[in-house]
Short mmCIF file of C-alpha atoms in Angstrom, two decimals:
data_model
loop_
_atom_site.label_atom_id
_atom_site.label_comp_id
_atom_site.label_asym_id
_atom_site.label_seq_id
_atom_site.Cartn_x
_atom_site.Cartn_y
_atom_site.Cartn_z
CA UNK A 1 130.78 70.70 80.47
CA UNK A 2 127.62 71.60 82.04
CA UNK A 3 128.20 71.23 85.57
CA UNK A 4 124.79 70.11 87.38
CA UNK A 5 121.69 70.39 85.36
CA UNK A 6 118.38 71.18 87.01
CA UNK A 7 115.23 70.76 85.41
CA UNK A 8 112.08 72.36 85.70
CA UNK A 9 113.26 75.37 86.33
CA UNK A 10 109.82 76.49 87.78
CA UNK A 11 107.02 74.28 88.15
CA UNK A 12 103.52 74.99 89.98
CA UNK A 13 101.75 71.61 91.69
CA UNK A 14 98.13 71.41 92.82
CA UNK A 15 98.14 69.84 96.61
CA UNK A 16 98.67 66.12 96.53
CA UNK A 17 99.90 65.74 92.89
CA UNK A 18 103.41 64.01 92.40
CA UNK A 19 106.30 64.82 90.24
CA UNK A 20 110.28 64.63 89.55
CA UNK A 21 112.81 67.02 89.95
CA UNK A 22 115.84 65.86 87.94
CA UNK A 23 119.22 66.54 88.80
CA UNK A 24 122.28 65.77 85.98
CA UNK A 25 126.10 65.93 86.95
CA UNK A 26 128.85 65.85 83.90
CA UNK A 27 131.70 65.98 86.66
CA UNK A 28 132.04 62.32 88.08
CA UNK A 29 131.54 63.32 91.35
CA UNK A 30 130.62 60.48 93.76
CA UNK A 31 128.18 63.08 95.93
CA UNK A 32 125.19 64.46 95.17
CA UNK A 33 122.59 66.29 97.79
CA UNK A 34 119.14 67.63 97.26
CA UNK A 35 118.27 71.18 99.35
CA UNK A 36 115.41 73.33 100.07
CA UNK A 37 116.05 76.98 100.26
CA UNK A 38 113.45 78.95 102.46
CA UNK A 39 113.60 82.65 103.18
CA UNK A 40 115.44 83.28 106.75
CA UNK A 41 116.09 79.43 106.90
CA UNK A 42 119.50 79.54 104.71
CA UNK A 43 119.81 75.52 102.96
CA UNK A 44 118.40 72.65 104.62
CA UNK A 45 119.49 68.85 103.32
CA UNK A 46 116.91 67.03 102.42
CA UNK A 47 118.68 63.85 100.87
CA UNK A 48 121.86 63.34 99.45
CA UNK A 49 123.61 59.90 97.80
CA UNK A 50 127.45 58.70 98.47
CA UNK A 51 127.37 57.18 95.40
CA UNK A 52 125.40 54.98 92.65
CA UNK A 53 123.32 52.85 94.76
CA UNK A 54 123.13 54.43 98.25
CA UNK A 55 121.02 57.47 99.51
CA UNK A 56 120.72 58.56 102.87
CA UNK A 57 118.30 61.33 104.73
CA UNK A 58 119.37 64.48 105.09
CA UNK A 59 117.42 66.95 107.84
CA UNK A 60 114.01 67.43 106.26
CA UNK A 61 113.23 64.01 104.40
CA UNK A 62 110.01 63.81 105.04
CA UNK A 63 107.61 63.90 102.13
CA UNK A 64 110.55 63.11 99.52
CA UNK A 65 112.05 60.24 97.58
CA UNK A 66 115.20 59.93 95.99
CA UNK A 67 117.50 57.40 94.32
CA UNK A 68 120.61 56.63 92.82
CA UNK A 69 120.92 54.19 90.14
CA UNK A 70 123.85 55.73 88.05
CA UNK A 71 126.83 58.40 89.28
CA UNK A 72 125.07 61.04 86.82
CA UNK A 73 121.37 61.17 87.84
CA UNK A 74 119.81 61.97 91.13
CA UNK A 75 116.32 62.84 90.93
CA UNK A 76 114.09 64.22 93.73
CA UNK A 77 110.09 62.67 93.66
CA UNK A 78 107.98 64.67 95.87
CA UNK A 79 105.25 61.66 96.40
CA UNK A 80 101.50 64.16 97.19
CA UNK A 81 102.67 67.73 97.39
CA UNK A 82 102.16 70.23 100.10
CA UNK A 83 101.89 73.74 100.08
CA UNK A 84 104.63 73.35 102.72
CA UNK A 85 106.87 71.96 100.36
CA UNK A 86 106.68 75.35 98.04
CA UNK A 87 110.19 76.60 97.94
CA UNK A 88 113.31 76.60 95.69
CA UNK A 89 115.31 72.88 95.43
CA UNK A 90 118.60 72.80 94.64
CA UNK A 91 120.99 69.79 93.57
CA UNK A 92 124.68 69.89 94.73
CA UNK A 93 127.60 67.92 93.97
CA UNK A 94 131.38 67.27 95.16
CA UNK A 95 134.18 65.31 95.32
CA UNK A 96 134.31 63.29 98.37
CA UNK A 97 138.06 65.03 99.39
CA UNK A 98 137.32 68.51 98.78
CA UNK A 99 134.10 69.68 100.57
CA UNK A 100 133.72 72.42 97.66
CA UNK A 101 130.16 72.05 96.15
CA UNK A 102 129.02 72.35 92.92
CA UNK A 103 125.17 73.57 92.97
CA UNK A 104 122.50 73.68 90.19
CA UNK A 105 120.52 76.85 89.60
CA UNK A 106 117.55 74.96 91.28
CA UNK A 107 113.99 74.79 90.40
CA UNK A 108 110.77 76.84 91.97
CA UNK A 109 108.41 74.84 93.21
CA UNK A 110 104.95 76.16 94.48
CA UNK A 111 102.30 73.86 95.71
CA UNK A 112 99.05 75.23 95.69
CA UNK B 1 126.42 70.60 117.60
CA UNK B 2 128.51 72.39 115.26
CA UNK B 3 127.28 75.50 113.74
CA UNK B 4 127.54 78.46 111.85
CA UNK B 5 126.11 82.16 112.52
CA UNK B 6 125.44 84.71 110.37
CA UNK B 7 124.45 87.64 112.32
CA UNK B 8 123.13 90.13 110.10
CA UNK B 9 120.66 89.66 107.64
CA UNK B 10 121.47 92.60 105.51
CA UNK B 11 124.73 94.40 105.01
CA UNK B 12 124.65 98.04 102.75
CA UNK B 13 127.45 99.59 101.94
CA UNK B 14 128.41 102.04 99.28
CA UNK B 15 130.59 101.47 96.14
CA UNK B 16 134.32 101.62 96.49
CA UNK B 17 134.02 101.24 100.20
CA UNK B 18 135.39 97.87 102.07
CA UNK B 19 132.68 95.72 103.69
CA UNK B 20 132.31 92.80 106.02
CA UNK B 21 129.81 90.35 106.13
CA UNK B 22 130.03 88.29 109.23
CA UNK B 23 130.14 84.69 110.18
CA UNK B 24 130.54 83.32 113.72
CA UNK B 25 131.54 79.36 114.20
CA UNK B 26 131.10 76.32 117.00
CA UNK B 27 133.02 73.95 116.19
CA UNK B 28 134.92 71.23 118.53
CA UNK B 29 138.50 70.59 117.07
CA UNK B 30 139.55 72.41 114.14
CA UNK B 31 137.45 74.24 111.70
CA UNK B 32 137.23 74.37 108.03
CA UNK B 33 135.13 76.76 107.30
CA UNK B 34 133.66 77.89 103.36
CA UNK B 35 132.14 81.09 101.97
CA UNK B 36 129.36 80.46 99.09
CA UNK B 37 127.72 83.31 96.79
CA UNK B 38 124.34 83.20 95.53
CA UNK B 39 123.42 85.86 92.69
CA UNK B 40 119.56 86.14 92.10
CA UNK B 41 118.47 83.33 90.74
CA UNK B 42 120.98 80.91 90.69
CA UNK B 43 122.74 78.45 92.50
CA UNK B 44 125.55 78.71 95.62
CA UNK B 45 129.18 79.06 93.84
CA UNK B 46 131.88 78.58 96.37
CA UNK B 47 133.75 81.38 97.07
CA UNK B 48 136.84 80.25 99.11
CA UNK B 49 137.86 77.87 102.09
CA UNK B 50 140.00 78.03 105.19
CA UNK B 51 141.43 74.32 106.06
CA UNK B 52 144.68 75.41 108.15
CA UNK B 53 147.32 77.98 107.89
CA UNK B 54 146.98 81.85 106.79
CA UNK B 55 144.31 83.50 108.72
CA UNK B 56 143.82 85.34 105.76
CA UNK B 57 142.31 83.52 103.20
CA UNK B 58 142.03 84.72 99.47
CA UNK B 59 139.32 83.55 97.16
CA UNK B 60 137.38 84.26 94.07
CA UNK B 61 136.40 88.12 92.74
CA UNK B 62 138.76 89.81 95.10
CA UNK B 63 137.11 88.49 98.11
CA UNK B 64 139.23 87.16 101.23
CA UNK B 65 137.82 86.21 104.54
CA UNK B 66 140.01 86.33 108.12
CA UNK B 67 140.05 83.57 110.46
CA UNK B 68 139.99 84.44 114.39
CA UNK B 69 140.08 81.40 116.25
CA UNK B 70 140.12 83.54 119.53
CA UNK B 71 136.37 85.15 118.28
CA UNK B 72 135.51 81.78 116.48
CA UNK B 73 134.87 84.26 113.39
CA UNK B 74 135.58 84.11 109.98
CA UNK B 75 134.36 87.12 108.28
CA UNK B 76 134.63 88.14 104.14
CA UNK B 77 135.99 90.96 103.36
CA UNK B 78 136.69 93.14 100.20
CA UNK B 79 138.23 96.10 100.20
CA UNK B 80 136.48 98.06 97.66
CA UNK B 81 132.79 96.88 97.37
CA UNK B 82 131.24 97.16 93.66
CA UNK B 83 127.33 97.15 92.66
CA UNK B 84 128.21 93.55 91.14
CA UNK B 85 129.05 92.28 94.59
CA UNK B 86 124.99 92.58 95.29
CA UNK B 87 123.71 88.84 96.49
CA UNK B 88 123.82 86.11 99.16
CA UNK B 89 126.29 85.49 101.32
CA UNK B 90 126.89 82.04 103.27
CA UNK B 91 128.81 80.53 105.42
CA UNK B 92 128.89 76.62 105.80
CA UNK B 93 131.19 74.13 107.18
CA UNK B 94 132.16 70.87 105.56
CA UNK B 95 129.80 68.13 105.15
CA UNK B 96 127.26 69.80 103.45
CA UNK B 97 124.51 70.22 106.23
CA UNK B 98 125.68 73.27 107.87
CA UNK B 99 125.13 76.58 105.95
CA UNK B 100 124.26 80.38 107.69
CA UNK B 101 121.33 81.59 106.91
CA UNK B 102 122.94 83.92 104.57
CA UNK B 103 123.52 87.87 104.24
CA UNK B 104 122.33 89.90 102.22
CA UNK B 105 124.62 92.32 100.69
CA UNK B 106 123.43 95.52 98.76
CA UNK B 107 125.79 97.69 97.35
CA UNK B 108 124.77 100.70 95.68
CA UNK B 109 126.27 103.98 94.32
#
């Protein structure tokens, strides 16, 4: 039982190149969210999914994709990079009833 | 808007002695309120929750946090820090969009 599975765990981007940050859950849960961590700026939401089939923005969507198409995967497409977007991402899951969240041990992303 | 507030950036305190990291709340109706812990590295594990009841709430690696509605607070506590206990501290409420901006807590010997 992994839990949620994050990959890359580090990954460097040139400014307006596009990639994937996957997400995995073994746990069934019906939530999943995507976060930025920034120093001094604690988590921000960037998207998050109620279930397979339906996402919704979070605070910062801007500059990000995601979708849903099973309960497992949630991946995160960052569609032309910005430095701005250089910070850690981390994928969280829960139950719908019990507010307790599950995290990843997120990826580092710099855009340079 | 409901929020959390986490005062202090940084907390040091020596092994064996009890520390506090603080968390302040605003929250119409009542609160549930979490405590997560990030080691370097890693993701947010949850530490414990206060829904209703006990003001004192007990949770994971000898932590326990007090709830004081009167001071909207709900501080950790521990009574004996240890050098293990070095990492981020947040507060969130439910919902998943509300987290402090974390504490750092240093112990050292």
């Amino acid at each position: 039982n992994a839990g949620v599975t994050q990959t890359p765990k580090f990954q460097v981007l040139k400014t307006g190149q596009s990639m994937t940050l996957q997400c995995a859950q073994d746990m069934n849960h019906e939530y999943m969210s995507w976060y930025r961590q920034d120093p001094g700026m604690g988590l921000r939401l960037i998207h998050y999914s109620v279930g397979a089939g339906i996402t919704d923005q979070g605070e910062v969507p801007n500059g990000y994709n995601v979708s849903r198409s099973t309960t497992e995967d949630f991946p995160l497409r960052l569609l032309s990079a910005a430095p701005s977007q250089t910070s850690v991402y981390f994928c969280a899951t829960h139950f719908r009833d019990t507010n307790r969240y599950t995290f990843g041990s997120g990826t580092r992303l710099t855009v340079v | 808007a409901q929020s959390v507030a986490q005062p202090e950036d940084q907390v040091n305190v020596a092994e064996g002695n009890p520390l506090t990291v603080k968390c302040t709340y605003s929250v119409s109706g009542n609160p549930y309120l979490f405590w997560y812990v990030q080691y370097p590295n890693r993701g947010l594990q949850f530490l414990l929750k206060y829904i209703t009841g006990d003001n004192l709430v007990k949770g994971s690696y000898g932590f326990e946090a007090e709830f004081n509605k009167s001071q909207t607070s709900f501080h950790l506590k521990k009574p004996s820090a240890l050098v293990s206990d070095s990492a981020l501290y947040f507060c969130a409420l439910p919902g998943g969009v509300t987290f402090g901006t974390g504490t750092r807590l240093q112990v050292t010997l």
